[in-house]
Amino acid sequence: LAQEHGGELHVLAQAKMEPGNRTMVQFSPTVQATPSNYRQVHGGRPTLYLDYFTGDGRGTVLVDQLQSEQGSRYYRKRNRNMVVQVPADHRVEVADDFAWLTLAQLHDLLATGDRINMNGRTVLSCLQYEGSAADITTTDPFRRAVLESHLDPRADDDALQGALTWLTDRRAELDLDTRRIRIADLEHWICDEQSIRHVTGKFFQIIGVEVAADSREVGAWMQPMMEPTREGVIAFLCQRRAGVLEVLVQARAEPGFIDRVELGPTILFSPGNYDRREDMPPFADYLTVPTSWVRLRARQSEDGGRFYHDETEHRLIELPEDEAVTVPPNYRWMSLRLLGRLMRRGYHVAIEARSLLACLA
């Protein structure tokens, strides 16, 4: 939920407990609930502020998109991402555990890491930028380059169509057969009374947890959770190209995507799952660049409602303009405005890339 206070846009954030968070409580969107929660299937408390996003009670809808979640972990899962703005003179009762925050405050919290949850980051990434380069007042060179990239005038309809054709080519050249099978039929996985885990100890394990909380719709429950056994890292390589900052995206196939392929960050993997450096994905060597190239390095939590103590290191690495980069066919340079236009179509930009985009906002 958004509202102008003193002429500046604020969003109503919830300090939300998630059982999988290391820090336990993080800022989340105003409403973050599954259908079973807000329909009170389990007899829980009503979801606060839900009426602002459903039915006739809405204000001005700034964002309304269906977006995917991790295609390597969820099977065809999607969430509705919304930002609704109410008039400045509309009175909103601020409940316990909620607070109005400016976009600048949220940006600072993102840079700190582990303060804005995954759902908050994906909703923030959907916000659009308007205006011109003449309106930018920041004196920070990289921050200015980011804002100019969000306003890139070259990201017109022709550029959008070119990017869509390239992505469609990547989808068309791929045959992906994904089928559900019995857990007992999985090869190389152990399923016993303790967990479901890989014989090598890599990747992740499925565990069970029991939770009690006095600030949730339901006060106590038990559930399975995914616990990673290796820490992940995601990164965008950025470079000023023809005077505009662009990020290098990759067209990634993941078994849980609704349309097989979406745009992910340049680098997305868990180094500990690889025994040999030569087997690591493209551009992994850029994780060892000089610190002067690194514009952001912050740990962010994944979905604390489903994943246990799962944190991913987020990095933004700006390459010098004269750094030559060989780009494979499934990678492409894009300005932030062009990537944002693709994102607004839904199921085009993966959640890892959206999480990094929120940190670039």
CSV table of N, CA and C in Angstrom, one decimal, residues 56-200:
chain,number,residue,atom,x,y,z
A,56,ASP,N,-13.9,-3.5,-4.8
A,56,ASP,CA,-14.1,-2.1,-5.1
A,56,ASP,C,-13.3,-1.1,-4.2
A,57,GLY,N,-12.6,-1.6,-3.2
A,57,GLY,CA,-12.0,-0.7,-2.3
A,57,GLY,C,-10.6,-0.3,-2.7
A,58,ARG,N,-10.2,-0.6,-3.9
A,58,ARG,CA,-8.8,-0.3,-4.3
A,58,ARG,C,-8.7,1.2,-4.6
A,59,GLY,N,-7.4,1.7,-4.4
A,59,GLY,CA,-7.1,3.0,-4.8
A,59,GLY,C,-6.6,3.0,-6.3
A,60,THR,N,-5.6,3.8,-6.6
A,60,THR,CA,-5.0,3.8,-7.9
A,60,THR,C,-3.9,2.6,-8.0
A,61,VAL,N,-4.1,1.7,-8.9
A,61,VAL,CA,-3.2,0.6,-9.1
A,61,VAL,C,-2.0,1.0,-9.9
A,62,LEU,N,-0.8,1.0,-9.2
A,62,LEU,CA,0.4,1.4,-9.8
A,62,LEU,C,1.1,0.1,-10.4
A,63,VAL,N,1.0,-1.0,-9.8
A,63,VAL,CA,1.6,-2.3,-10.3
A,63,VAL,C,0.6,-3.4,-10.0
A,64,ASP,N,0.4,-4.2,-11.0
A,64,ASP,CA,-0.4,-5.4,-10.9
A,64,ASP,C,0.1,-6.5,-11.9
A,65,GLN,N,0.9,-7.4,-11.4
A,65,GLN,CA,1.6,-8.3,-12.3
A,65,GLN,C,1.6,-9.7,-11.6
A,66,LEU,N,1.5,-10.8,-12.5
A,66,LEU,CA,1.7,-12.1,-12.0
A,66,LEU,C,3.1,-12.5,-12.3
A,67,GLN,N,3.9,-12.9,-11.3
A,67,GLN,CA,5.3,-13.2,-11.5
A,67,GLN,C,5.6,-14.6,-10.9
A,68,SER,N,6.6,-15.2,-11.5
A,68,SER,CA,7.0,-16.6,-11.0
A,68,SER,C,7.9,-16.5,-9.8
A,69,GLU,N,8.1,-17.6,-9.2
A,69,GLU,CA,9.1,-17.7,-8.1
A,69,GLU,C,10.1,-18.7,-8.6
A,70,GLN,N,11.0,-19.1,-7.6
A,70,GLN,CA,12.2,-19.9,-8.0
A,70,GLN,C,11.8,-21.1,-8.8
A,71,GLY,N,12.2,-21.2,-10.1
A,71,GLY,CA,11.8,-22.3,-11.0
A,71,GLY,C,12.6,-23.5,-10.7
A,72,SER,N,13.7,-23.4,-9.9
A,72,SER,CA,14.4,-24.6,-9.5
A,72,SER,C,13.9,-25.2,-8.2
A,73,ARG,N,13.0,-24.6,-7.5
A,73,ARG,CA,12.5,-25.1,-6.3
A,73,ARG,C,11.0,-25.2,-6.2
A,74,TYR,N,10.3,-24.4,-6.9
A,74,TYR,CA,8.8,-24.4,-7.0
A,74,TYR,C,8.4,-25.0,-8.3
A,75,TYR,N,7.2,-25.7,-8.3
A,75,TYR,CA,6.7,-26.2,-9.6
A,75,TYR,C,5.6,-25.2,-10.0
A,76,ARG,N,5.9,-24.4,-11.0
A,76,ARG,CA,4.9,-23.5,-11.6
A,76,ARG,C,4.2,-22.6,-10.6
A,77,LYS,N,4.9,-22.1,-9.6
A,77,LYS,CA,4.4,-21.3,-8.6
A,77,LYS,C,4.4,-19.8,-9.1
A,78,ARG,N,3.4,-19.1,-8.8
A,78,ARG,CA,3.3,-17.7,-9.1
A,78,ARG,C,2.7,-16.9,-8.0
A,79,ASN,N,3.0,-15.6,-8.0
A,79,ASN,CA,2.4,-14.7,-7.0
A,79,ASN,C,1.9,-13.4,-7.7
A,80,ARG,N,0.9,-12.8,-7.2
A,80,ARG,CA,0.4,-11.6,-7.7
A,80,ARG,C,1.1,-10.4,-7.0
A,81,ASN,N,1.9,-9.6,-7.7
A,81,ASN,CA,2.6,-8.5,-7.2
A,81,ASN,C,1.8,-7.2,-7.4
A,82,MET,N,1.4,-6.5,-6.4
A,82,MET,CA,0.6,-5.3,-6.5
A,82,MET,C,1.2,-4.1,-5.7
A,83,VAL,N,1.0,-2.9,-6.2
A,83,VAL,CA,1.2,-1.7,-5.5
A,83,VAL,C,0.0,-0.8,-5.7
A,84,VAL,N,-0.7,-0.5,-4.7
A,84,VAL,CA,-1.9,0.3,-4.8
A,84,VAL,C,-1.7,1.6,-4.0
A,85,GLN,N,-2.0,2.8,-4.6
A,85,GLN,CA,-1.8,4.1,-4.0
A,85,GLN,C,-3.1,4.6,-3.6
A,86,VAL,N,-3.2,5.1,-2.3
A,86,VAL,CA,-4.5,5.7,-1.8
A,86,VAL,C,-4.2,7.2,-1.7
A,87,PRO,N,-5.3,8.0,-1.8
A,87,PRO,CA,-5.1,9.5,-1.8
A,87,PRO,C,-4.4,9.9,-0.5
A,88,ALA,N,-3.7,11.1,-0.6
A,88,ALA,CA,-2.9,11.6,0.6
A,88,ALA,C,-3.8,11.9,1.7
A,89,ASP,N,-5.1,12.3,1.5
A,89,ASP,CA,-6.0,12.6,2.6
A,89,ASP,C,-6.8,11.5,3.1
A,90,HIS,N,-6.5,10.3,2.6
A,90,HIS,CA,-7.2,9.1,3.1
A,90,HIS,C,-6.6,8.6,4.4
A,91,ARG,N,-7.4,8.4,5.4
A,91,ARG,CA,-6.8,8.0,6.7
A,91,ARG,C,-6.6,6.4,6.7
A,92,VAL,N,-5.4,6.0,7.0
A,92,VAL,CA,-5.1,4.6,7.1
A,92,VAL,C,-4.7,4.3,8.5
A,93,GLU,N,-5.4,3.5,9.2
A,93,GLU,CA,-5.1,3.1,10.5
A,93,GLU,C,-3.8,2.1,10.5
A,94,VAL,N,-2.8,2.6,11.1
A,94,VAL,CA,-1.5,1.8,11.1
A,94,VAL,C,-1.5,0.8,12.3
A,95,ALA,N,-1.7,-0.5,12.0
A,95,ALA,CA,-1.7,-1.5,13.0
A,95,ALA,C,-0.3,-1.8,13.6
A,96,ASP,N,-0.3,-2.5,14.7
A,96,ASP,CA,0.9,-2.9,15.3
A,96,ASP,C,1.7,-3.7,14.3
A,97,ASP,N,3.0,-3.6,14.3
A,97,ASP,CA,4.0,-4.3,13.4
A,97,ASP,C,4.0,-3.7,12.0
A,98,PHE,N,3.3,-2.5,11.8
A,98,PHE,CA,3.3,-1.9,10.5
A,98,PHE,C,4.0,-0.5,10.6
A,99,ALA,N,4.6,0.0,9.5
A,99,ALA,CA,5.2,1.3,9.6
A,99,ALA,C,5.3,1.8,8.1
A,100,TRP,N,5.1,3.2,8.0
A,100,TRP,CA,5.3,3.8,6.7
A,100,TRP,C,6.8,4.0,6.5
A,101,LEU,N,7.3,3.7,5.3
A,101,LEU,CA,8.7,3.8,5.0
A,101,LEU,C,8.8,4.5,3.6
A,102,THR,N,9.8,5.4,3.4
A,102,THR,CA,10.1,5.9,2.1
A,102,THR,C,10.9,5.0,1.3
A,103,LEU,N,10.9,5.2,0.0
A,103,LEU,CA,11.6,4.4,-0.9
A,103,LEU,C,13.1,4.5,-0.6
A,104,ALA,N,13.6,5.7,-0.2
A,104,ALA,CA,15.0,5.9,0.1
A,104,ALA,C,15.4,5.0,1.3
A,105,GLN,N,14.5,5.0,2.3
A,105,GLN,CA,14.7,4.1,3.5
A,105,GLN,C,14.8,2.7,3.1
A,106,LEU,N,13.9,2.2,2.2
A,106,LEU,CA,13.9,0.8,1.8
A,106,LEU,C,15.2,0.5,1.0
A,107,HIS,N,15.7,1.5,0.2
A,107,HIS,CA,16.9,1.3,-0.5
A,107,HIS,C,18.1,1.1,0.4
A,108,ASP,N,18.2,1.9,1.5
A,108,ASP,CA,19.2,1.8,2.5
A,108,ASP,C,19.2,0.5,3.2
A,109,LEU,N,18.0,0.0,3.5
A,109,LEU,CA,17.8,-1.3,4.2
A,109,LEU,C,18.3,-2.4,3.2
A,110,LEU,N,18.0,-2.3,2.0
A,110,LEU,CA,18.4,-3.3,1.0
A,110,LEU,C,19.9,-3.4,0.9
A,111,ALA,N,20.6,-2.2,1.0
A,111,ALA,CA,22.0,-2.2,0.9
A,111,ALA,C,22.7,-2.8,2.2
A,112,THR,N,22.0,-2.7,3.3
A,112,THR,CA,22.4,-3.3,4.5
A,112,THR,C,22.3,-4.8,4.5
A,113,GLY,N,21.3,-5.3,3.8
A,113,GLY,CA,21.0,-6.8,3.7
A,113,GLY,C,20.2,-7.3,4.8
A,114,ASP,N,19.5,-8.4,4.5
A,114,ASP,CA,18.7,-9.2,5.5
A,114,ASP,C,17.7,-8.4,6.2
A,115,ARG,N,17.1,-7.3,5.6
A,115,ARG,CA,16.1,-6.5,6.3
A,115,ARG,C,14.8,-6.5,5.5
A,116,ILE,N,14.8,-6.7,4.2
A,116,ILE,CA,13.6,-6.7,3.4
A,116,ILE,C,13.4,-8.1,2.9
A,117,ASN,N,12.3,-8.7,3.1
A,117,ASN,CA,12.2,-10.1,2.7
A,117,ASN,C,12.0,-10.3,1.2
A,118,MET,N,12.0,-11.5,0.7
A,118,MET,CA,12.0,-11.8,-0.7
A,118,MET,C,10.8,-11.2,-1.4
A,119,ASN,N,9.6,-11.3,-0.7
A,119,ASN,CA,8.4,-10.8,-1.3
A,119,ASN,C,8.4,-9.3,-1.4
A,120,GLY,N,9.0,-8.7,-0.4
A,120,GLY,CA,9.1,-7.2,-0.5
A,120,GLY,C,10.0,-6.8,-1.6
A,121,ARG,N,11.1,-7.5,-1.8
A,121,ARG,CA,12.0,-7.1,-2.9
A,121,ARG,C,11.4,-7.3,-4.3
A,122,THR,N,10.6,-8.4,-4.5
A,122,THR,CA,10.1,-8.6,-5.8
A,122,THR,C,9.0,-7.5,-6.1
A,123,VAL,N,8.2,-7.1,-5.1
A,123,VAL,CA,7.2,-6.1,-5.3
A,123,VAL,C,7.9,-4.7,-5.6
A,124,LEU,N,8.9,-4.4,-4.9
A,124,LEU,CA,9.6,-3.1,-5.1
A,124,LEU,C,10.3,-3.1,-6.5
A,125,SER,N,10.7,-4.2,-7.0
A,125,SER,CA,11.4,-4.2,-8.3
A,125,SER,C,10.4,-3.9,-9.4
A,126,CYS,N,9.1,-4.0,-9.2
A,126,CYS,CA,8.1,-3.8,-10.2
A,126,CYS,C,7.8,-2.3,-10.4
A,127,LEU,N,8.2,-1.5,-9.5
A,127,LEU,CA,7.9,0.0,-9.6
A,127,LEU,C,8.6,0.6,-10.8
A,128,GLN,N,7.9,1.5,-11.5
A,128,GLN,CA,8.4,2.1,-12.7
A,128,GLN,C,9.0,3.5,-12.4
A,129,TYR,N,10.0,3.9,-13.2
A,129,TYR,CA,10.6,5.2,-13.1
A,129,TYR,C,10.1,6.1,-14.2
A,130,GLU,N,9.8,7.3,-13.9
A,130,GLU,CA,9.3,8.3,-14.9
A,130,GLU,C,10.2,9.6,-14.7
A,131,GLY,N,10.2,10.4,-15.8
A,131,GLY,CA,10.9,11.6,-15.8
A,131,GLY,C,12.0,11.6,-16.8
A,132,SER,N,13.0,12.5,-16.6
A,132,SER,CA,14.1,12.6,-17.6
A,132,SER,C,15.4,12.7,-16.8
A,133,ALA,N,16.5,12.6,-17.5
A,133,ALA,CA,17.9,12.7,-16.8
A,133,ALA,C,18.0,14.0,-16.2
A,134,ALA,N,17.4,15.1,-16.7
A,134,ALA,CA,17.5,16.4,-16.1
A,134,ALA,C,16.9,16.5,-14.7
A,135,ASP,N,16.0,15.5,-14.4
A,135,ASP,CA,15.4,15.6,-13.0
A,135,ASP,C,16.3,14.9,-12.0
A,136,ILE,N,17.4,14.2,-12.4
A,136,ILE,CA,18.2,13.5,-11.4
A,136,ILE,C,19.1,14.5,-10.7
A,137,THR,N,19.2,14.4,-9.4
A,137,THR,CA,19.9,15.3,-8.6
A,137,THR,C,21.1,14.7,-7.8
A,138,THR,N,21.1,13.4,-7.8
A,138,THR,CA,22.2,12.7,-7.0
A,138,THR,C,23.6,13.0,-7.5
A,139,THR,N,24.6,13.1,-6.6
A,139,THR,CA,25.9,13.3,-7.0
A,139,THR,C,26.8,12.1,-7.1
A,140,ASP,N,26.2,10.9,-6.7
A,140,ASP,CA,26.9,9.7,-6.7
A,140,ASP,C,26.9,9.2,-8.2
A,141,PRO,N,28.1,8.9,-8.8
A,141,PRO,CA,28.2,8.6,-10.2
A,141,PRO,C,27.4,7.3,-10.5
A,142,PHE,N,27.6,6.2,-9.7
A,142,PHE,CA,26.9,5.0,-10.0
A,142,PHE,C,25.4,5.1,-9.9
A,143,ARG,N,25.0,5.8,-8.8
A,143,ARG,CA,23.5,6.0,-8.6
A,143,ARG,C,22.9,6.7,-9.7
A,144,ARG,N,23.6,7.7,-10.2
A,144,ARG,CA,23.1,8.5,-11.4
A,144,ARG,C,23.0,7.6,-12.6
A,145,ALA,N,24.1,6.8,-12.8
A,145,ALA,CA,24.0,5.9,-14.0
A,145,ALA,C,22.9,4.9,-13.9
A,146,VAL,N,22.5,4.4,-12.7
A,146,VAL,CA,21.4,3.5,-12.5
A,146,VAL,C,20.1,4.2,-12.9
A,147,LEU,N,19.9,5.4,-12.4
A,147,LEU,CA,18.7,6.2,-12.7
A,147,LEU,C,18.6,6.5,-14.2
A,148,GLU,N,19.7,6.9,-14.8
A,148,GLU,CA,19.6,7.1,-16.2
A,148,GLU,C,19.3,5.8,-17.0
A,149,SER,N,19.8,4.7,-16.5
A,149,SER,CA,19.4,3.4,-17.2
A,149,SER,C,17.9,3.1,-17.0
A,150,HIS,N,17.3,3.5,-15.9
A,150,HIS,CA,15.9,3.3,-15.7
A,150,HIS,C,15.1,4.2,-16.6
A,151,LEU,N,15.7,5.2,-17.1
A,151,LEU,CA,15.0,6.2,-18.0
A,151,LEU,C,15.5,6.1,-19.5
A,152,ASP,N,16.2,5.1,-19.8
A,152,ASP,CA,16.9,4.9,-21.1
A,152,ASP,C,15.9,5.2,-22.3
A,153,PRO,N,16.1,6.2,-23.0
A,153,PRO,CA,15.1,6.5,-24.1
A,153,PRO,C,15.3,5.5,-25.3
A,154,ARG,N,16.4,4.8,-25.3
A,154,ARG,CA,16.6,3.8,-26.4
A,154,ARG,C,15.7,2.6,-26.2
A,155,ALA,N,15.1,2.4,-25.0
A,155,ALA,CA,14.3,1.2,-24.7
A,155,ALA,C,12.9,1.4,-25.3
A,156,ASP,N,12.8,1.6,-26.6
A,156,ASP,CA,11.5,1.9,-27.2
A,156,ASP,C,10.9,0.6,-27.6
A,157,ASP,N,9.8,0.7,-28.4
A,157,ASP,CA,9.0,-0.5,-28.8
A,157,ASP,C,9.9,-1.4,-29.7
A,158,ASP,N,10.7,-0.8,-30.5
A,158,ASP,CA,11.6,-1.7,-31.4
A,158,ASP,C,12.6,-2.5,-30.6
A,159,ALA,N,13.2,-1.8,-29.6
A,159,ALA,CA,14.1,-2.5,-28.7
A,159,ALA,C,13.4,-3.6,-27.9
A,160,LEU,N,12.2,-3.3,-27.5
A,160,LEU,CA,11.4,-4.3,-26.7
A,160,LEU,C,11.1,-5.5,-27.6
A,161,GLN,N,10.7,-5.3,-28.8
A,161,GLN,CA,10.4,-6.4,-29.8
A,161,GLN,C,11.7,-7.2,-30.0
A,162,GLY,N,12.8,-6.6,-30.2
A,162,GLY,CA,14.0,-7.3,-30.4
A,162,GLY,C,14.4,-8.2,-29.3
A,163,ALA,N,14.2,-7.7,-28.0
A,163,ALA,CA,14.5,-8.5,-26.8
A,163,ALA,C,13.5,-9.7,-26.8
A,164,LEU,N,12.2,-9.4,-27.1
A,164,LEU,CA,11.2,-10.5,-27.0
A,164,LEU,C,11.5,-11.6,-28.1
A,165,THR,N,11.9,-11.2,-29.2
A,165,THR,CA,12.2,-12.2,-30.3
A,165,THR,C,13.4,-13.0,-29.9
A,166,TRP,N,14.4,-12.4,-29.3
A,166,TRP,CA,15.6,-13.1,-28.8
A,166,TRP,C,15.2,-14.1,-27.7
A,167,LEU,N,14.3,-13.7,-26.8
A,167,LEU,CA,13.9,-14.6,-25.7
A,167,LEU,C,13.0,-15.7,-26.3
A,168,THR,N,12.2,-15.4,-27.2
A,168,THR,CA,11.3,-16.4,-27.9
A,168,THR,C,12.2,-17.5,-28.6
A,169,ASP,N,13.3,-17.0,-29.2
A,169,ASP,CA,14.2,-17.9,-29.9
A,169,ASP,C,14.8,-18.9,-28.9
A,170,ARG,N,15.2,-18.4,-27.7
A,170,ARG,CA,15.8,-19.2,-26.7
A,170,ARG,C,14.7,-20.3,-26.2
A,171,ARG,N,13.5,-19.9,-26.0
A,171,ARG,CA,12.4,-20.8,-25.6
A,171,ARG,C,12.1,-21.8,-26.7
A,172,ALA,N,12.1,-21.4,-28.0
A,172,ALA,CA,11.8,-22.3,-29.0
A,172,ALA,C,12.8,-23.4,-29.3
A,173,GLU,N,14.1,-23.1,-29.0
A,173,GLU,CA,15.1,-24.0,-29.3
A,173,GLU,C,15.3,-25.1,-28.1
A,174,LEU,N,14.5,-25.0,-27.1
A,174,LEU,CA,14.6,-25.9,-26.0
A,174,LEU,C,13.4,-26.8,-25.9
A,175,ASP,N,13.8,-28.1,-25.7
A,175,ASP,CA,12.8,-29.1,-25.3
A,175,ASP,C,13.0,-29.4,-23.8
A,176,LEU,N,11.9,-29.3,-23.1
A,176,LEU,CA,12.0,-29.5,-21.6
A,176,LEU,C,10.8,-30.4,-21.2
A,177,ASP,N,11.1,-31.5,-20.6
A,177,ASP,CA,10.1,-32.5,-20.2
A,177,ASP,C,10.2,-32.6,-18.7
A,178,THR,N,9.2,-32.1,-18.0
A,178,THR,CA,9.2,-32.1,-16.5
A,178,THR,C,8.0,-32.9,-16.1
A,179,ARG,N,8.2,-33.9,-15.3
A,179,ARG,CA,7.1,-34.7,-14.8
A,179,ARG,C,7.2,-35.0,-13.3
A,180,ARG,N,6.1,-35.0,-12.6
A,180,ARG,CA,6.1,-35.4,-11.2
A,180,ARG,C,6.3,-36.9,-11.0
A,181,ILE,N,7.1,-37.3,-10.1
A,181,ILE,CA,7.3,-38.7,-9.8
A,181,ILE,C,7.2,-38.9,-8.3
A,182,ARG,N,7.2,-40.2,-7.9
A,182,ARG,CA,7.1,-40.5,-6.5
A,182,ARG,C,8.5,-40.2,-5.9
A,183,ILE,N,8.5,-39.8,-4.6
A,183,ILE,CA,9.8,-39.5,-3.9
A,183,ILE,C,10.6,-40.8,-3.9
A,184,ALA,N,9.9,-41.9,-3.7
A,184,ALA,CA,10.6,-43.2,-3.6
A,184,ALA,C,11.4,-43.6,-4.9
A,185,ASP,N,11.0,-43.0,-6.0
A,185,ASP,CA,11.6,-43.3,-7.3
A,185,ASP,C,12.8,-42.3,-7.6
A,186,LEU,N,13.0,-41.4,-6.7
A,186,LEU,CA,14.2,-40.5,-7.0
A,186,LEU,C,15.5,-41.2,-6.8
A,187,GLU,N,16.4,-41.1,-7.8
A,187,GLU,CA,17.7,-41.7,-7.7
A,187,GLU,C,18.6,-40.8,-6.9
A,188,HIS,N,19.5,-41.4,-6.1
A,188,HIS,CA,20.5,-40.6,-5.3
A,188,HIS,C,20.0,-39.8,-4.2
A,189,TRP,N,18.8,-40.0,-3.8
A,189,TRP,CA,18.2,-39.2,-2.7
A,189,TRP,C,17.8,-40.2,-1.6
A,190,ILE,N,18.0,-39.7,-0.3
A,190,ILE,CA,17.7,-40.5,0.9
A,190,ILE,C,16.5,-39.9,1.5
A,191,CYS,N,15.5,-40.8,1.8
A,191,CYS,CA,14.3,-40.3,2.4
A,191,CYS,C,14.1,-41.2,3.7
A,192,ASP,N,14.3,-40.6,4.9
A,192,ASP,CA,14.1,-41.3,6.1
A,192,ASP,C,13.3,-40.5,7.1
A,193,GLU,N,13.3,-40.9,8.4
A,193,GLU,CA,12.6,-40.2,9.4
A,193,GLU,C,13.1,-38.8,9.7
A,194,GLN,N,14.3,-38.5,9.3
A,194,GLN,CA,15.0,-37.2,9.6
A,194,GLN,C,14.8,-36.1,8.5
A,195,SER,N,14.9,-36.6,7.2
A,195,SER,CA,14.9,-35.6,6.2
A,195,SER,C,14.9,-36.3,4.8
A,196,ILE,N,14.8,-35.5,3.8
A,196,ILE,CA,15.0,-36.0,2.4
A,196,ILE,C,16.2,-35.2,1.9
A,197,ARG,N,17.3,-35.9,1.5
A,197,ARG,CA,18.6,-35.3,1.3
A,197,ARG,C,19.3,-36.1,0.2
A,198,HIS,N,20.3,-35.4,-0.5
A,198,HIS,CA,21.1,-36.0,-1.5
A,198,HIS,C,22.2,-36.8,-0.9
A,199,VAL,N,22.6,-37.9,-1.5
A,199,VAL,CA,23.6,-38.8,-1.0
A,199,VAL,C,24.9,-38.1,-0.8
A,200,THR,N,25.2,-37.1,-1.6
A,200,THR,CA,26.5,-36.4,-1.5
A,200,THR,C,26.5,-35.3,-0.4
